[in-house]
PDB file of C-alpha atoms in Angstrom:
ATOM      1  CA  MET H 127      73.466  -0.385  22.838  1.00 46.00           C
ATOM      2  CA  GLN H 128      70.761   1.284  20.809  1.00 48.00           C
ATOM      3  CA  ALA H 129      70.330   0.310  17.157  1.00 52.00           C
ATOM      4  CA  HIS H 130      70.642   3.243  14.740  1.00 54.00           C
ATOM      5  CA  PHE H 131      67.027   2.877  13.561  1.00 58.00           C
ATOM      6  CA  ASP H 132      65.545   2.905  17.079  1.00 65.00           C
ATOM      7  CA  GLN H 133      64.212   6.308  18.061  1.00 64.00           C
ATOM      8  CA  PRO H 134      65.435   7.627  21.406  1.00 67.00           C
ATOM      9  CA  GLU H 135      62.806   8.108  24.102  1.00 87.00           C
ATOM     10  CA  VAL H 136      60.845  11.363  23.835  1.00 91.00           C
ATOM     11  CA  ARG H 137      60.092  13.294  27.021  1.00 94.00           C
ATOM     12  CA  ARG H 138      58.117  16.377  27.947  1.00 95.00           C
ATOM     13  CA  VAL H 139      60.397  19.337  28.673  1.00 95.00           C
ATOM     14  CA  SER H 140      60.060  20.643  32.215  1.00 95.00           C
ATOM     15  CA  ARG H 141      59.450  24.334  32.730  1.00 93.00           C
ATOM     16  CA  GLY H 142      62.716  26.176  33.224  1.00 93.00           C
ATOM     17  CA  GLU H 143      64.937  23.863  31.147  1.00 92.00           C
ATOM     18  CA  TYR H 144      64.777  26.187  28.139  1.00 92.00           C
ATOM     19  CA  PRO H 145      63.587  29.536  29.542  1.00 92.00           C
ATOM     20  CA  TRP H 146      63.441  31.398  26.209  1.00 91.00           C
ATOM     21  CA  TRP H 147      61.478  28.599  24.556  1.00 93.00           C
ATOM     22  CA  ASP H 148      59.175  28.447  27.630  1.00 95.00           C
ATOM     23  CA  GLU H 149      58.398  32.166  27.448  1.00 95.00           C
ATOM     24  CA  ALA H 150      57.903  32.096  23.691  1.00 96.00           C
ATOM     25  CA  LEU H 151      55.604  29.079  23.905  1.00 97.00           C
ATOM     26  CA  ALA H 152      53.525  30.749  26.637  1.00 98.00           C
ATOM     27  CA  VAL H 153      52.962  33.727  24.315  1.00 98.00           C
ATOM     28  CA  LEU H 154      52.097  31.499  21.336  1.00 98.00           C
ATOM     29  CA  ASN H 155      49.735  29.414  23.464  1.00 98.00           C
ATOM     30  CA  GLN H 156      47.656  32.533  24.110  1.00 97.00           C
ATOM     31  CA  ASP H 157      46.791  32.442  20.396  1.00 97.00           C
ATOM     32  CA  VAL H 158      46.218  28.685  20.499  1.00 97.00           C
ATOM     33  CA  ALA H 159      43.754  29.127  23.379  1.00 97.00           C
ATOM     34  CA  VAL H 160      41.754  31.670  21.362  1.00 95.00           C
ATOM     35  CA  THR H 161      41.812  29.922  17.985  1.00 96.00           C
ATOM     36  CA  LEU H 162      42.144  26.187  18.757  1.00 96.00           C
ATOM     37  CA  PRO H 163      40.833  25.761  22.305  1.00 96.00           C
ATOM     38  CA  GLU H 164      39.777  22.160  21.661  1.00 96.00           C
ATOM     39  CA  GLN H 165      43.391  21.195  20.884  1.00 95.00           C
ATOM     40  CA  GLY H 166      44.914  22.227  24.196  1.00 96.00           C
ATOM     41  CA  ALA H 167      48.204  24.011  24.657  1.00 97.00           C
ATOM     42  CA  LEU H 168      51.256  23.339  22.562  1.00 98.00           C
ATOM     43  CA  GLN H 169      54.145  21.826  24.510  1.00 98.00           C
ATOM     44  CA  LEU H 170      57.875  21.289  24.235  1.00 97.00           C
ATOM     45  CA  LEU H 171      59.124  17.739  23.788  1.00 96.00           C
ATOM     46  CA  ALA H 172      62.742  16.626  23.798  1.00 94.00           C
ATOM     47  CA  GLN H 173      64.469  13.685  22.211  1.00 92.00           C
ATOM     48  CA  PRO H 174      68.107  12.734  22.797  1.00 90.00           C
ATOM     49  CA  SER H 175      70.426  13.277  19.864  1.00 85.00           C
ATOM     50  CA  TYR H 176      71.523  10.307  17.813  1.00 82.00           C
ATOM     51  CA  GLU H 177      75.077  11.675  18.064  1.00 84.00           C
ATOM     52  CA  ALA H 178      76.982  11.201  21.311  1.00 85.00           C
ATOM     53  CA  GLY H 179      77.746  14.477  23.081  1.00 85.00           C
ATOM     54  CA  GLU H 180      75.292  16.510  21.010  1.00 84.00           C
ATOM     55  CA  PRO H 181      72.404  18.439  22.627  1.00 86.00           C
ATOM     56  CA  GLU H 182      68.939  16.942  22.625  1.00 89.00           C
ATOM     57  CA  TYR H 183      66.378  17.872  20.004  1.00 91.00           C
ATOM     58  CA  VAL H 184      63.519  20.074  21.255  1.00 94.00           C
ATOM     59  CA  TYR H 185      60.251  20.216  19.300  1.00 96.00           C
ATOM     60  CA  VAL H 186      57.028  22.228  19.506  1.00 97.00           C
ATOM     61  CA  ALA H 187      54.293  19.598  19.788  1.00 98.00           C
ATOM     62  CA  LEU H 188      50.530  19.421  20.067  1.00 98.00           C
ATOM     63  CA  ALA H 189      49.003  18.576  23.434  1.00 97.00           C
ATOM     64  CA  ASP H 190      48.698  14.934  22.268  1.00 96.00           C
ATOM     65  CA  GLY H 191      52.469  14.764  21.703  1.00 95.00           C
ATOM     66  CA  GLY H 192      52.456  14.894  17.915  1.00 95.00           C
ATOM     67  CA  TRP H 193      54.904  17.213  16.207  1.00 94.00           C
ATOM     68  CA  HIS H 194      56.236  17.907  12.748  1.00 94.00           C
ATOM     69  CA  GLY H 195      59.250  19.702  11.411  1.00 89.00           C
ATOM     70  CA  SER H 196      62.712  20.607  12.490  1.00 88.00           C
ATOM     71  CA  HIS H 197      63.827  20.851  16.073  1.00 89.00           C
ATOM     72  CA  LEU H 198      64.620  24.095  17.841  1.00 90.00           C
ATOM     73  CA  TYR H 199      68.289  24.965  18.057  1.00 78.00           C
ATOM     74  CA  PRO H 200      68.831  26.371  21.576  1.00 67.00           C
ATOM     75  CA  LYS H 201      71.900  28.393  20.634  1.00 67.00           C
ATOM     76  CA  THR H 202      70.253  30.100  17.632  1.00 70.00           C
ATOM     77  CA  ALA H 203      67.928  32.384  19.559  1.00 67.00           C
ATOM     78  CA  GLU H 204      69.659  35.733  19.845  1.00 75.00           C
ATOM     79  CA  ASP H 205      67.070  37.227  22.193  1.00 84.00           C
ATOM     80  CA  GLN H 206      63.517  36.671  23.400  1.00 87.00           C
ATOM     81  CA  ALA H 207      61.977  38.237  20.285  1.00 89.00           C
ATOM     82  CA  HIS H 208      63.968  35.929  18.034  1.00 89.00           C
ATOM     83  CA  ALA H 209      63.011  32.933  20.200  1.00 92.00           C
ATOM     84  CA  LEU H 210      59.340  33.869  19.765  1.00 95.00           C
ATOM     85  CA  ALA H 211      59.732  33.985  15.980  1.00 94.00           C
ATOM     86  CA  ILE H 212      61.379  30.546  15.958  1.00 94.00           C
ATOM     87  CA  VAL H 213      58.745  28.990  18.232  1.00 96.00           C
ATOM     88  CA  ALA H 214      55.865  30.602  16.291  1.00 96.00           C
ATOM     89  CA  GLU H 215      57.188  29.141  13.043  1.00 95.00           C
ATOM     90  CA  ALA H 216      57.647  25.699  14.596  1.00 96.00           C
ATOM     91  CA  GLY H 217      54.183  25.823  16.151  1.00 97.00           C
ATOM     92  CA  GLN H 218      52.608  26.779  12.828  1.00 96.00           C
ATOM     93  CA  GLU H 219      54.379  23.928  11.068  1.00 96.00           C
ATOM     94  CA  THR H 220      53.252  21.399  13.666  1.00 97.00           C
ATOM     95  CA  VAL H 221      49.619  22.569  13.524  1.00 97.00           C
ATOM     96  CA  ALA H 222      49.549  22.668   9.723  1.00 95.00           C
ATOM     97  CA  GLU H 223      51.063  19.238   9.246  1.00 96.00           C
ATOM     98  CA  ARG H 224      49.454  17.384  12.148  1.00 97.00           C
ATOM     99  CA  LEU H 225      45.963  18.934  11.933  1.00 96.00           C
ATOM    100  CA  TRP H 226      45.998  19.521   8.154  1.00 96.00           C
ATOM    101  CA  GLN H 227      44.929  23.131   8.419  1.00 95.00           C
ATOM    102  CA  ALA H 228      46.413  26.577   8.094  1.00 95.00           C
ATOM    103  CA  TRP H 229      46.842  28.287  11.439  1.00 96.00           C
ATOM    104  CA  PRO H 230      46.170  30.911  12.558  1.00 97.00           C
ATOM    105  CA  LEU H 231      43.616  32.353  10.162  1.00 95.00           C
ATOM    106  CA  CYS H 232      42.634  35.928   9.426  1.00 94.00           C
ATOM    107  CA  VAL H 233      38.979  36.244  10.450  1.00 90.00           C
ATOM    108  CA  GLU H 234      38.434  38.812   7.709  1.00 89.00           C
ATOM    109  CA  HIS H 235      39.897  36.889   4.771  1.00 91.00           C
ATOM    110  CA  ASN H 236      40.033  33.280   6.013  1.00 93.00           C
ATOM    111  CA  LEU H 237      43.680  33.156   4.948  1.00 94.00           C
ATOM    112  CA  GLY H 238      46.572  31.694   6.889  1.00 95.00           C
ATOM    113  CA  LEU H 239      48.613  34.278   8.759  1.00 96.00           C
ATOM    114  CA  HIS H 240      52.384  34.590   8.777  1.00 95.00           C
ATOM    115  CA  ALA H 241      54.599  35.729  11.640  1.00 96.00           C
ATOM    116  CA  ARG H 242      56.435  38.861  10.577  1.00 95.00           C
ATOM    117  CA  ASP H 243      58.431  41.546  12.346  1.00 94.00           C
ATOM    118  CA  VAL H 244      56.469  44.787  12.069  1.00 92.00           C
ATOM    119  CA  LYS H 245      58.267  47.768  13.571  1.00 92.00           C
ATOM    120  CA  GLY H 246      60.073  45.567  16.085  1.00 91.00           C
ATOM    121  CA  LEU H 247      56.998  43.558  17.138  1.00 95.00           C
ATOM    122  CA  LEU H 248      56.399  39.999  15.963  1.00 96.00           C
ATOM    123  CA  SER H 249      52.943  40.128  14.419  1.00 97.00           C
ATOM    124  CA  TRP H 250      50.493  37.933  12.555  1.00 97.00           C
ATOM    125  CA  TRP H 251      50.302  39.303   9.017  1.00 95.00           C
ATOM    126  CA  CYS H 252      47.624  38.519   6.402  1.00 95.00           C
ATOM    127  CA  ALA H 253      48.175  38.804   2.643  1.00 93.00           C
ATOM    128  CA  GLY H 254      44.513  39.691   2.047  1.00 91.00           C
ATOM    129  CA  ARG H 255      43.580  43.032   0.541  1.00 85.00           C
ATOM    130  CA  ARG H 256      41.357  45.531   2.302  1.00 78.00           C
ATOM    131  CA  SER H 257      38.945  47.949   0.682  1.00 74.00           C
ATOM    132  CA  GLU H 258      41.204  50.909   1.415  1.00 74.00           C
ATOM    133  CA  GLY H 259      43.876  49.279  -0.758  1.00 70.00           C
ATOM    134  CA  GLY H 260      47.292  47.919  -0.175  1.00 73.00           C
ATOM    135  CA  SER H 261      48.354  44.343  -0.059  1.00 79.00           C
ATOM    136  CA  GLY H 262      48.307  42.743   3.324  1.00 90.00           C
ATOM    137  CA  HIS H 263      47.670  43.886   6.855  1.00 92.00           C
ATOM    138  CA  VAL H 264      48.652  43.111  10.422  1.00 92.00           C
ATOM    139  CA  CYS H 265      45.983  41.259  12.387  1.00 93.00           C
ATOM    140  CA  ALA H 266      47.576  41.329  15.840  1.00 95.00           C
ATOM    141  CA  ALA H 267      50.826  40.809  17.660  1.00 96.00           C
ATOM    142  CA  VAL H 268      51.754  37.169  18.192  1.00 97.00           C
ATOM    143  CA  GLY H 269      50.083  36.272  21.469  1.00 97.00           C
ATOM    144  CA  ALA H 270      47.313  38.830  21.046  1.00 96.00           C
ATOM    145  CA  LEU H 271      44.901  37.293  18.539  1.00 94.00           C
ATOM    146  CA  ASP H 272      42.155  37.747  21.110  1.00 91.00           C
ATOM    147  CA  THR H 273      42.339  41.502  20.394  1.00 86.00           C
ATOM    148  CA  PHE H 274      41.786  41.143  16.606  1.00 70.00           C
ATOM    149  CA  SER H 275      38.425  41.640  14.996  1.00 57.00           C
ATOM    150  CA  ALA H 276      37.689  42.356  11.375  1.00 46.00           C
ATOM    151  CA  LEU H 277      36.951  45.986  10.620  1.00 38.00           C
TER     152      LEU H 277
END
């Protein structure tokens, strides 16, 4: 019998166990590869629930296995786009808390970006002002930071 304070064993999630999370993480890792290549790809880790009969907890973790924040709730993703938003948020939280840095950054303003739905496409949005006015701008779609360059 496991004592309540003992943490259950953490394992790496195999591809195909959580298809929506897999696809979302693959998209997010395209941005990781461009902006944090030295860190390696983010991964999914799972930990059994402390409650009998409850689903395991799945986390977005760094390549070294460190993670931070809440687990992903498999039944909350309504579709692939929603799954991407959830995974992007979890990935950002893990990077920020484990590496102590905002991620990703706008190359124009050096500000942390936020995932936001822009006309039905999950995009990295920056709060920085541009010379033509307005507050904030889209840098790129999530997964496409390699296409962004400051104007």
